[in-house]
Coordinates of N, CA and C in Angstrom, one line a residue:
M1 N -35.9 -40.7 -32.9 CA -36.3 -40.2 -33.6 C -37.7 -39.0 -33.3
T2 N -38.0 -38.4 -34.2 CA -39.0 -36.6 -33.9 C -40.7 -37.5 -33.4
H3 N -40.6 -36.7 -31.9 CA -41.9 -36.8 -31.8 C -43.3 -36.2 -32.6
Q4 N -43.9 -36.9 -32.7 CA -45.2 -36.1 -33.2 C -46.7 -35.7 -32.1
I5 N -47.0 -34.2 -32.2 CA -47.2 -33.9 -31.7 C -48.7 -32.8 -32.7
L6 N -49.8 -33.5 -32.1 CA -50.8 -32.8 -32.6 C -52.0 -31.9 -32.1
V7 N -51.7 -30.2 -32.2 CA -52.8 -29.6 -31.7 C -53.7 -29.1 -31.0
V8 N -55.1 -29.8 -31.3 CA -56.4 -29.4 -31.4 C -56.7 -28.5 -30.8
E9 N -56.5 -27.1 -31.5 CA -57.0 -26.1 -30.7 C -57.1 -24.8 -32.1
D10 N -58.8 -24.1 -31.7 CA -59.7 -23.4 -32.9 C -58.8 -21.7 -32.4
D11 N -58.4 -21.4 -31.4 CA -57.3 -20.4 -30.9 C -56.6 -20.3 -31.4
D12 N -56.3 -19.0 -32.6 CA -54.9 -18.4 -32.7 C -53.7 -17.9 -32.1
G13 N -54.7 -17.6 -31.0 CA -53.4 -16.6 -30.6 C -52.6 -17.6 -29.6
I14 N -53.6 -19.4 -28.8 CA -52.5 -19.6 -28.1 C -52.2 -21.1 -28.7
A15 N -52.5 -21.3 -30.6 CA -51.9 -21.7 -31.3 C -50.6 -22.8 -31.5
L16 N -50.6 -20.6 -32.5 CA -49.4 -20.3 -33.3 C -48.1 -20.4 -32.5
P17 N -48.4 -19.2 -30.6 CA -47.1 -19.7 -30.2 C -46.7 -21.4 -29.1
L18 N -48.1 -22.1 -29.7 CA -47.7 -23.9 -28.9 C -46.7 -24.0 -30.1
Q19 N -47.6 -23.4 -31.4 CA -46.8 -24.3 -32.5 C -45.0 -23.6 -32.9
R20 N -44.8 -23.1 -32.5 CA -43.7 -22.3 -32.9 C -41.9 -23.1 -31.8
T21 N -43.2 -22.5 -30.2 CA -42.6 -22.7 -29.5 C -42.0 -24.7 -29.6
L22 N -42.4 -25.6 -30.2 CA -42.8 -26.5 -29.9 C -42.3 -27.4 -30.8
D23 N -42.0 -26.1 -32.0 CA -41.2 -26.9 -33.6 C -39.3 -25.7 -32.6
R24 N -39.5 -25.0 -32.4 CA -38.1 -24.9 -31.8 C -37.3 -26.1 -30.7
E25 N -38.2 -26.7 -30.3 CA -38.1 -27.9 -29.4 C -37.9 -29.1 -30.1
G26 N -37.8 -29.2 -31.9 CA -37.7 -30.1 -32.7 C -38.9 -31.8 -32.3
Y27 N -39.9 -31.1 -32.3 CA -40.9 -31.4 -32.3 C -41.3 -31.5 -33.5
A28 N -42.2 -32.8 -33.9 CA -42.5 -32.4 -35.6 C -44.4 -32.1 -35.4
V29 N -45.1 -31.1 -35.8 CA -46.1 -30.3 -34.8 C -47.2 -30.2 -35.7
E30 N -48.3 -30.8 -35.8 CA -50.0 -30.4 -36.8 C -50.5 -29.6 -36.3
R31 N -51.4 -28.4 -36.8 CA -52.7 -28.2 -35.9 C -53.5 -28.2 -36.7
V32 N -55.1 -28.7 -35.7 CA -56.2 -28.9 -36.7 C -56.9 -27.6 -35.7
A33 N -57.4 -27.7 -35.8 CA -59.1 -26.3 -35.4 C -60.5 -26.7 -34.9
T34 N -60.6 -27.6 -35.1 CA -61.9 -28.7 -34.9 C -61.1 -30.6 -34.1
G35 N -62.7 -30.8 -33.3 CA -63.2 -32.1 -33.0 C -62.5 -33.0 -34.0
A36 N -62.8 -32.6 -35.7 CA -64.0 -34.2 -35.3 C -62.1 -33.2 -36.5
A37 N -61.2 -32.8 -36.6 CA -60.5 -33.0 -37.7 C -59.1 -33.6 -36.8
G38 N -59.3 -33.3 -35.2 CA -58.4 -34.1 -34.2 C -58.5 -35.2 -34.1
L39 N -59.9 -35.7 -34.3 CA -59.9 -37.3 -34.4 C -59.9 -37.7 -35.5
E40 N -59.9 -37.6 -37.1 CA -59.9 -38.3 -38.1 C -58.1 -38.2 -38.2
R41 N -57.4 -37.6 -38.0 CA -55.6 -37.4 -37.5 C -55.3 -37.8 -36.8
A42 N -55.7 -38.2 -35.7 CA -55.7 -38.9 -34.1 C -55.5 -40.8 -35.4
A43 N -56.9 -40.9 -36.2 CA -57.1 -42.5 -36.1 C -55.5 -42.4 -37.5
R44 N -55.4 -41.9 -38.0 CA -54.1 -42.3 -39.5 C -53.2 -42.8 -38.0
G45 N -52.5 -42.2 -37.3 CA -51.9 -43.3 -36.8 C -50.5 -42.1 -36.5
D46 N -49.6 -41.9 -35.2 CA -48.2 -42.1 -35.9 C -48.4 -40.8 -34.9
V47 N -49.4 -40.4 -34.2 CA -49.3 -39.4 -33.2 C -48.9 -39.9 -31.6
D48 N -47.9 -38.8 -31.0 CA -47.4 -39.3 -30.7 C -48.0 -38.5 -28.3
L49 N -48.4 -37.4 -29.0 CA -48.8 -36.3 -28.1 C -50.2 -35.9 -28.4
V50 N -50.8 -35.8 -28.0 CA -52.3 -34.9 -28.2 C -52.7 -33.4 -27.6
V51 N -52.6 -32.7 -28.0 CA -52.6 -31.2 -27.1 C -54.0 -31.0 -27.0
L52 N -54.8 -30.5 -26.4 CA -56.6 -30.4 -26.2 C -57.1 -29.5 -25.9
D53 N -58.1 -28.5 -26.7 CA -58.4 -27.4 -26.2 C -59.9 -28.5 -26.3
L54 N -61.3 -27.6 -24.9 CA -61.4 -27.9 -24.4 C -63.2 -27.6 -25.4
G55 N -62.3 -26.2 -25.6 CA -63.6 -25.4 -26.2 C -63.8 -25.3 -27.1
L56 N -63.9 -25.9 -28.1 CA -63.5 -26.3 -29.8 C -65.0 -26.0 -30.4
P57 N -64.3 -25.6 -31.1 CA -66.2 -25.2 -32.2 C -67.4 -26.2 -32.6
D58 N -66.9 -27.6 -32.2 CA -67.7 -28.1 -33.7 C -68.4 -29.5 -31.8
I59 N -67.2 -29.7 -31.1 CA -67.2 -30.6 -30.1 C -66.5 -30.1 -28.9
D60 N -67.0 -30.6 -28.3 CA -66.8 -30.5 -26.4 C -65.5 -31.5 -26.4
G61 N -64.2 -30.8 -26.0 CA -63.0 -31.4 -25.9 C -63.1 -32.7 -25.1
L62 N -64.0 -32.2 -24.3 CA -64.2 -33.9 -23.5 C -64.7 -34.8 -24.2
D63 N -65.6 -34.6 -24.8 CA -65.5 -35.7 -26.1 C -64.9 -36.1 -27.1
V64 N -63.8 -35.7 -27.5 CA -62.9 -35.9 -27.9 C -62.1 -36.4 -27.8
C65 N -61.8 -36.1 -26.1 CA -61.2 -36.8 -25.2 C -61.6 -38.3 -25.1
R66 N -63.0 -38.1 -25.0 CA -63.6 -39.4 -24.8 C -63.7 -40.5 -26.3
Q67 N -63.7 -39.9 -26.9 CA -63.8 -40.5 -28.8 C -63.0 -41.0 -28.9
L68 N -61.5 -40.2 -28.1 CA -60.3 -40.8 -28.6 C -59.7 -42.0 -28.4
R69 N -59.9 -42.1 -26.4 CA -59.9 -43.5 -26.3 C -61.0 -44.4 -26.7
T70 N -61.9 -44.6 -27.1 CA -62.5 -45.2 -28.0 C -62.2 -46.1 -28.6
D71 N -62.0 -44.9 -29.8 CA -61.0 -45.5 -30.7 C -59.1 -46.0 -31.1
G72 N -59.5 -46.1 -29.4 CA -57.9 -47.3 -29.6 C -56.8 -45.9 -28.8
Y73 N -56.7 -44.9 -29.5 CA -55.2 -44.0 -28.9 C -55.3 -43.9 -27.4
D74 N -53.8 -44.5 -27.8 CA -53.6 -44.8 -26.3 C -52.4 -43.6 -26.1
N75 N -52.1 -42.9 -26.4 CA -50.7 -41.8 -25.9 C -51.0 -40.9 -24.8
G76 N -50.4 -40.1 -25.2 CA -50.4 -39.0 -23.8 C -51.0 -37.8 -24.9
I77 N -52.1 -37.4 -24.4 CA -53.8 -36.4 -24.0 C -53.4 -35.6 -22.8
L78 N -53.1 -34.6 -23.4 CA -52.7 -32.8 -22.4 C -54.2 -32.0 -22.3
I79 N -54.3 -31.8 -22.1 CA -55.9 -30.4 -22.2 C -55.4 -29.3 -21.4
L80 N -56.0 -28.8 -22.5 CA -55.7 -26.7 -22.3 C -57.1 -26.6 -22.3
T81 N -57.6 -25.6 -21.7 CA -58.6 -24.8 -21.2 C -58.8 -24.3 -19.5
A82 N -59.8 -23.4 -20.3 CA -60.2 -22.4 -19.4 C -61.0 -22.1 -17.8
R83 N -61.2 -24.3 -18.5 CA -62.1 -24.6 -17.1 C -61.6 -24.6 -16.2
G84 N -61.3 -24.5 -15.0 CA -60.2 -24.4 -13.5 C -61.4 -24.8 -12.5
G85 N -62.0 -25.4 -13.1 CA -62.9 -26.1 -11.0 C -62.1 -27.5 -10.6
E86 N -62.1 -28.1 -10.1 CA -61.6 -29.2 -9.5 C -63.0 -30.3 -10.7
L87 N -63.4 -29.9 -10.6 CA -64.4 -30.9 -11.2 C -64.0 -30.9 -12.4
D88 N -64.2 -30.1 -12.8 CA -63.5 -29.7 -14.6 C -62.8 -30.8 -14.8
R89 N -61.3 -30.6 -14.1 CA -60.1 -31.0 -14.1 C -60.5 -32.7 -13.7
V90 N -61.6 -33.2 -13.1 CA -61.8 -35.2 -12.5 C -62.6 -35.6 -13.4
V91 N -63.6 -34.6 -14.7 CA -64.0 -35.2 -15.3 C -63.3 -35.8 -15.9
G92 N -62.2 -34.6 -16.6 CA -61.1 -34.5 -17.8 C -60.6 -35.9 -17.3
L93 N -59.9 -36.4 -16.7 CA -58.9 -36.8 -16.3 C -59.6 -38.4 -15.9
D94 N -61.1 -38.5 -16.1 CA -62.0 -39.8 -16.0 C -62.0 -39.6 -17.0
V95 N -62.1 -39.4 -18.3 CA -62.7 -39.8 -19.7 C -61.1 -40.2 -20.2
G96 N -60.1 -40.4 -19.7 CA -59.1 -40.6 -20.5 C -57.6 -39.8 -20.9
A97 N -58.2 -38.2 -20.3 CA -56.5 -37.2 -20.7 C -55.4 -37.8 -19.3
D98 N -54.6 -37.5 -19.4 CA -53.3 -37.8 -19.5 C -53.0 -36.6 -17.7
D99 N -53.2 -35.2 -18.2 CA -53.0 -34.1 -17.0 C -53.7 -33.2 -18.4
Y100 N -53.8 -31.8 -17.1 CA -54.7 -30.6 -17.6 C -54.4 -29.5 -17.4
L101 N -53.8 -28.2 -18.0 CA -53.5 -27.7 -18.0 C -54.9 -26.4 -17.9
G102 N -54.5 -25.2 -16.8 CA -55.3 -24.2 -16.7 C -54.8 -22.7 -17.8
K103 N -55.6 -22.6 -18.5 CA -55.2 -20.7 -19.3 C -55.4 -20.4 -17.8
P104 N -54.7 -18.9 -17.9 CA -53.3 -18.9 -19.0 C -52.4 -20.0 -18.4
F105 N -51.6 -20.3 -19.3 CA -50.4 -20.7 -18.6 C -48.9 -20.9 -18.9
G106 N -48.0 -20.9 -18.8 CA -46.6 -20.5 -19.3 C -45.9 -21.6 -20.3
L107 N -46.0 -20.8 -21.7 CA -44.8 -21.7 -22.0 C -43.6 -23.0 -21.8
A108 N -42.8 -22.4 -20.6 CA -42.0 -23.3 -20.0 C -42.7 -24.8 -19.1
E109 N -43.4 -24.6 -18.3 CA -44.7 -25.2 -17.7 C -45.5 -26.1 -19.4
F110 N -46.0 -25.8 -19.5 CA -46.3 -26.4 -21.0 C -45.2 -27.3 -21.5
L111 N -44.0 -27.1 -22.3 CA -43.3 -28.2 -22.2 C -42.5 -28.5 -21.5
A112 N -42.9 -28.5 -19.9 CA -42.0 -29.2 -18.6 C -43.8 -30.3 -19.2
R113 N -44.7 -30.2 -18.8 CA -45.5 -31.2 -18.7 C -45.8 -32.2 -20.6
A114 N -45.7 -31.3 -21.4 CA -45.4 -32.0 -23.0 C -43.9 -33.2 -22.4
R115 N -43.2 -33.0 -21.5 CA -42.0 -33.8 -22.2 C -42.3 -34.9 -21.1
A116 N -42.9 -34.8 -20.1 CA -43.2 -36.0 -18.6 C -43.9 -36.4 -19.4
L117 N -45.1 -36.4 -20.5 CA -46.0 -37.8 -21.3 C -45.2 -38.4 -22.5
L118 N -43.7 -37.6 -23.0 CA -43.8 -38.5 -24.3 C -42.4 -39.0 -23.1
R119 N -42.2 -38.5 -22.8 CA -40.7 -40.6 -21.9 C -41.6 -41.2 -21.7
R120 N -43.6 -40.9 -20.9 CA -43.8 -42.3 -20.2 C -44.0 -42.8 -22.1
T121 N -44.8 -42.7 -22.8 CA -44.7 -41.9 -24.4 C -43.7 -43.8 -24.9
T122 N -42.4 -43.2 -24.7 CA -41.6 -43.5 -25.7 C -40.3 -44.5 -24.5
R123 N -40.8 -44.9 -23.3 CA -41.0 -45.6 -22.3 C -40.8 -46.7 -23.1
G124 N -42.1 -47.3 -23.1 CA -42.7 -48.3 -23.6 C -42.3 -49.0 -21.7
S125 N -42.7 -50.1 -21.9 CA -42.9 -51.1 -20.7 C -41.2 -50.6 -19.6
S126 N -40.5 -49.6 -19.6 CA -39.7 -49.8 -17.7 C -40.2 -49.9 -17.0
V127 N -41.7 -49.6 -16.5 CA -42.3 -50.2 -15.7 C -42.3 -52.3 -15.2
A128 N -42.1 -53.2 -16.7 CA -41.7 -54.2 -16.3 C -40.9 -54.6 -17.2
S129 N -39.3 -54.7 -17.2 CA -38.8 -55.4 -18.1 C -38.1 -56.4 -17.9
A130 N -38.7 -57.2 -17.6 CA -39.0 -58.8 -16.9 C -38.9 -59.3 -18.6
P131 N -39.2 -61.1 -18.9 CA -40.1 -61.6 -19.7 C -40.8 -61.8 -19.7
A132 N -42.7 -62.1 -19.9 CA -43.6 -61.8 -19.5 C -43.7 -63.2 -18.8
E133 N -43.2 -64.8 -19.1 CA -43.3 -65.7 -18.9 C -43.1 -65.8 -17.1
A134 N -42.6 -64.8 -16.3 CA -41.4 -64.3 -15.7 C -42.4 -63.4 -14.7
A135 N -43.6 -63.1 -14.9 CA -43.9 -62.0 -14.3 C -44.9 -62.5 -13.6
A136 N -45.6 -64.0 -13.4 CA -47.0 -64.6 -12.2 C -47.8 -63.7 -12.5
P137 N -48.8 -63.6 -13.0 CA -49.2 -62.5 -13.1 C -51.0 -63.1 -12.2
A138 N -52.0 -62.7 -12.1 CA -53.3 -63.4 -11.8 C -53.9 -64.6 -12.9
P139 N -54.2 -65.6 -12.0 CA -54.5 -66.4 -12.7 C -56.1 -66.2 -13.6
G140 N -56.1 -66.7 -15.0 CA -56.6 -65.9 -16.0 C -56.3 -64.4 -16.5
L141 N -55.6 -63.5 -15.4 CA -55.0 -62.3 -15.9 C -53.9 -62.2 -16.2
R142 N -53.6 -62.0 -17.8 CA -51.8 -62.4 -18.1 C -52.0 -60.9 -18.9
V143 N -50.4 -60.6 -18.7 CA -49.7 -59.4 -18.9 C -48.7 -59.3 -19.6
D144 N -48.7 -58.4 -20.9 CA -47.8 -59.4 -21.4 C -46.6 -57.9 -21.8
P145 N -46.2 -57.4 -21.5 CA -44.9 -55.9 -21.0 C -44.2 -56.2 -23.0
R146 N -44.2 -57.0 -23.1 CA -43.5 -56.5 -24.6 C -44.1 -55.6 -25.5
A147 N -45.2 -56.6 -25.3 CA -46.5 -55.9 -26.8 C -47.0 -54.8 -25.8
R148 N -47.1 -54.7 -24.3 CA -48.1 -54.0 -24.0 C -49.2 -53.9 -24.2
R149 N -50.0 -56.1 -24.3 CA -51.3 -55.9 -24.5 C -51.7 -56.8 -22.9
V150 N -53.3 -57.0 -22.1 CA -54.0 -57.6 -21.3 C -54.4 -57.9 -21.9
W151 N -55.3 -59.2 -21.7 CA -55.5 -60.4 -21.5 C -56.7 -60.9 -20.2
V152 N -58.0 -61.3 -20.6 CA -58.9 -62.3 -19.3 C -59.1 -63.2 -19.9
G153 N -58.2 -64.8 -20.0 CA -58.9 -65.7 -20.3 C -58.0 -65.2 -22.4
P154 N -59.7 -65.4 -23.0 CA -59.1 -65.9 -24.1 C -59.2 -63.6 -25.1
E155 N -59.8 -62.9 -24.3 CA -60.0 -61.5 -24.6 C -59.5 -60.6 -24.1
E156 N -59.0 -59.8 -25.6 CA -58.0 -58.5 -24.7 C -58.7 -57.4 -24.4
V157 N -57.9 -57.0 -23.1 CA -58.8 -56.2 -22.6 C -57.6 -54.9 -23.2
A158 N -58.2 -53.8 -23.9 CA -58.2 -52.5 -24.0 C -57.5 -51.5 -22.6
L159 N -56.8 -50.8 -22.7 CA -56.1 -49.9 -21.7 C -55.9 -48.4 -22.5
T160 N -55.6 -48.1 -21.6 CA -54.8 -46.2 -22.7 C -53.5 -47.1 -21.7
S161 N -52.6 -46.1 -22.3 CA -51.4 -46.3 -21.8 C -50.4 -46.2 -20.0
K162 N -51.5 -45.2 -19.7 CA -51.2 -45.4 -18.4 C -52.0 -46.6 -16.9
E163 N -53.0 -46.4 -18.5 CA -53.6 -47.5 -17.5 C -53.2 -49.3 -17.1
F164 N -52.7 -48.9 -18.7 CA -51.3 -50.0 -18.6 C -50.2 -50.5 -17.7
D165 N -49.6 -49.7 -17.4 CA -48.8 -49.2 -17.4 C -48.8 -49.5 -15.3
L166 N -50.1 -49.0 -15.0 CA -50.3 -48.9 -13.5 C -50.1 -49.9 -13.9
L167 N -51.1 -50.9 -13.5 CA -51.3 -52.7 -14.2 C -50.2 -53.3 -14.0
A168 N -49.7 -52.9 -15.3 CA -48.2 -53.4 -15.3 C -46.6 -54.0 -14.5
L169 N -47.3 -52.5 -13.6 CA -46.6 -52.4 -12.0 C -47.0 -53.2 -10.6
L170 N -48.1 -53.4 -11.0 CA -49.0 -53.5 -9.7 C -48.6 -55.1 -9.8
D171 N -48.4 -56.1 -11.1 CA -48.9 -57.5 -12.0 C -47.0 -58.1 -11.1
S172 N -46.6 -56.7 -11.3 CA -44.7 -57.1 -11.4 C -44.5 -57.8 -10.2
E173 N -45.4 -57.1 -9.2 CA -45.5 -57.1 -7.5 C -46.6 -57.5 -6.5
R174 N -47.3 -59.2 -8.0 CA -49.0 -59.1 -7.2 C -48.9 -59.6 -5.8
G175 N -49.6 -59.7 -5.3 CA -50.1 -59.0 -3.9 C -49.2 -58.7 -2.6
Q176 N -47.8 -57.4 -3.0 CA -47.5 -57.0 -2.8 C -48.0 -55.6 -2.7
V177 N -48.0 -54.8 -1.4 CA -48.5 -53.4 -1.8 C -47.7 -52.6 -1.9
L178 N -48.0 -51.3 -3.3 CA -46.8 -50.6 -3.3 C -47.7 -49.5 -3.5
S179 N -46.4 -48.3 -2.9 CA -46.9 -46.7 -2.2 C -47.9 -45.7 -3.5
R180 N -48.2 -45.2 -2.9 CA -48.5 -44.2 -3.7 C -47.5 -43.1 -4.2
E181 N -46.4 -42.8 -3.2 CA -45.1 -42.3 -3.7 C -44.5 -43.2 -5.0
R182 N -44.8 -44.8 -5.1 CA -43.9 -44.8 -5.8 C -44.5 -45.6 -7.2
L183 N -46.4 -45.4 -7.0 CA -47.0 -45.7 -8.3 C -46.6 -44.3 -9.1
M184 N -46.7 -43.5 -8.3 CA -46.9 -42.0 -9.1 C -45.2 -41.8 -9.6
D185 N -44.1 -42.5 -9.2 CA -43.3 -41.6 -9.9 C -42.9 -42.6 -11.1
E186 N -43.4 -44.2 -10.2 CA -42.5 -44.6 -12.0 C -44.4 -44.7 -13.1
V187 N -44.8 -44.3 -12.9 CA -46.0 -44.1 -13.5 C -46.1 -42.9 -14.6
W188 N -46.1 -41.7 -13.3 CA -46.5 -40.5 -13.8 C -45.3 -39.8 -13.7
D189 N -43.8 -39.9 -13.9 CA -43.0 -39.7 -14.2 C -43.0 -39.0 -12.1
E190 N -40.9 -39.1 -12.0 CA -41.0 -38.4 -11.3 C -41.6 -36.6 -10.9
N191 N -41.2 -35.6 -12.4 CA -41.2 -34.4 -12.1 C -43.0 -34.3 -13.0
W192 N -43.9 -35.6 -12.0 CA -45.6 -35.2 -12.4 C -45.7 -33.3 -11.2
F193 N -46.2 -32.7 -12.2 CA -46.7 -31.2 -11.5 C -48.0 -31.0 -10.8
G194 N -48.7 -32.7 -11.2 CA -50.6 -32.3 -11.2 C -50.2 -33.3 -9.9
S195 N -52.3 -32.7 -9.7 CA -52.7 -34.0 -8.4 C -52.6 -35.1 -8.3
T196 N -52.4 -36.0 -6.9 CA -52.7 -37.1 -6.2 C -54.0 -38.3 -7.5
K197 N -54.8 -37.3 -7.5 CA -56.2 -37.3 -7.6 C -56.0 -38.4 -9.3
T198 N -55.0 -37.6 -9.7 CA -55.2 -38.7 -11.1 C -54.2 -39.8 -11.0
L199 N -54.0 -40.6 -9.6 CA -54.0 -41.6 -9.1 C -55.2 -42.5 -9.2
D200 N -56.2 -41.9 -8.4 CA -57.3 -42.1 -7.7 C -58.3 -42.5 -9.1
V201 N -58.5 -41.8 -9.7 CA -59.0 -41.7 -11.0 C -58.3 -42.8 -12.3
T202 N -57.5 -42.9 -12.5 CA -56.7 -44.1 -12.9 C -57.1 -45.4 -12.7
V203 N -57.0 -45.5 -11.1 CA -57.2 -46.7 -10.0 C -58.7 -47.1 -10.7
G204 N -59.2 -46.4 -10.4 CA -61.1 -46.7 -10.7 C -61.4 -46.8 -12.0
R205 N -60.8 -46.1 -13.4 CA -60.9 -46.6 -14.3 C -60.1 -47.5 -14.5
L206 N -59.6 -48.7 -14.7 CA -59.1 -49.7 -14.1 C -59.3 -50.9 -13.1
R207 N -60.0 -50.6 -12.2 CA -60.7 -51.5 -11.4 C -62.1 -51.5 -12.6
Q208 N -63.4 -50.6 -13.3 CA -64.0 -50.7 -14.0 C -64.2 -51.3 -15.2
K209 N -63.1 -51.8 -15.8 CA -62.4 -52.2 -17.5 C -62.1 -53.7 -16.6
L210 N -61.5 -54.1 -15.2 CA -61.3 -55.1 -14.9 C -62.6 -56.2 -14.3
D211 N -63.4 -55.0 -14.0 CA -64.5 -55.9 -13.2 C -65.6 -56.0 -15.1
D212 N -65.4 -55.0 -16.1 CA -66.4 -55.4 -16.7 C -65.8 -56.7 -17.3
S213 N -64.9 -56.6 -17.5 CA -63.9 -58.1 -18.4 C -64.3 -59.1 -17.5
Q214 N -64.4 -59.6 -16.2 CA -64.4 -60.1 -14.9 C -63.6 -60.6 -14.9
A215 N -62.0 -59.9 -15.0 CA -60.7 -60.8 -14.5 C -61.2 -61.0 -13.1
P216 N -60.3 -62.3 -12.8 CA -60.2 -63.0 -11.4 C -59.4 -62.5 -10.8
A217 N -59.3 -60.8 -10.7 CA -57.7 -60.2 -10.2 C -59.1 -58.8 -9.4
R218 N -58.4 -58.4 -8.3 CA -58.8 -57.0 -8.0 C -57.7 -56.0 -7.4
I219 N -57.7 -54.7 -7.8 CA -56.8 -53.7 -7.4 C -57.8 -53.3 -5.9
V220 N -57.0 -53.4 -4.3 CA -57.1 -53.3 -3.7 C -56.4 -51.9 -2.5
T221 N -57.7 -51.3 -1.9 CA -56.4 -49.8 -1.9 C -56.3 -50.3 0.3
V222 N -54.7 -50.1 0.0 CA -54.7 -50.5 1.3 C -54.5 -48.6 2.1
R223 N -55.5 -48.7 2.8 CA -55.6 -46.8 3.3 C -54.1 -46.4 3.9
G224 N -53.9 -44.9 3.2 CA -52.7 -44.7 3.9 C -51.2 -44.7 3.6
V225 N -51.0 -45.9 2.5 CA -50.4 -46.4 2.0 C -50.4 -46.9 0.3
G226 N -51.0 -47.5 0.2 CA -51.3 -47.9 -1.9 C -52.3 -48.5 -1.8
F227 N -51.7 -49.2 -2.7 CA -52.5 -50.4 -4.1 C -52.1 -51.7 -4.1
R228 N -52.5 -52.9 -3.6 CA -51.6 -53.9 -4.3 C -53.2 -54.2 -5.4
L229 N -52.5 -55.6 -6.2 CA -53.5 -56.0 -6.9 C -53.3 -57.9 -6.9
E230 N -54.8 -58.6 -6.2 CA -54.2 -59.7 -5.9 C -56.2 -60.5 -6.2
A231 N -55.9 -61.6 -6.5 CA -56.6 -62.6 -6.6 C -57.6 -62.1 -6.6
G232 N -58.8 -62.6 -7.0 CA -60.3 -62.4 -6.6 C -61.8 -62.2 -7.6

């Protein structure tokens, strides 16, 4: 099945080469030049990856990213930006981006990062392929790997794709410590190019969502090793 990629970029000098490159790779590509148009297109569905510039003429790209997640878009978001500082990267990841590529960048690296995000989108629940009944979830917390949905009691918890994959993997071995290396390999792909701070940012967002939903479970940091999910 052809992947649908949405490029949100107002600069023709960047957008047109990206479109040509993605077309040659066999992807279906749409390009819009404003944040509002990007949000409107993503809301119609069937978008597997959003390639998002931060310097848009109408809405800051960080606000677009945040709104995409608020609206329920849970596939990949790859940010393209000239803002190269570590704080900017962390803020981008914190509002829901999956990856961050600073300008100027090589098209080969861009394609590698796009492929990695699309693999995570299409492999679905590969981190937990057993039936949901066998997952032995924490009391009051139910993770359904096949439906890719999470409930605390009767209430569903909205998670991004990476947040779900991370929680499903931790829940599949509840009470056991999973190393940072394993979490990065299985949730972010063994070919991930970015910083492992991405893991910490995602864990932080997931903890906040579990706290907000009053889930009787918590993610515990085991210093120097990794994380575990335990009742609490």
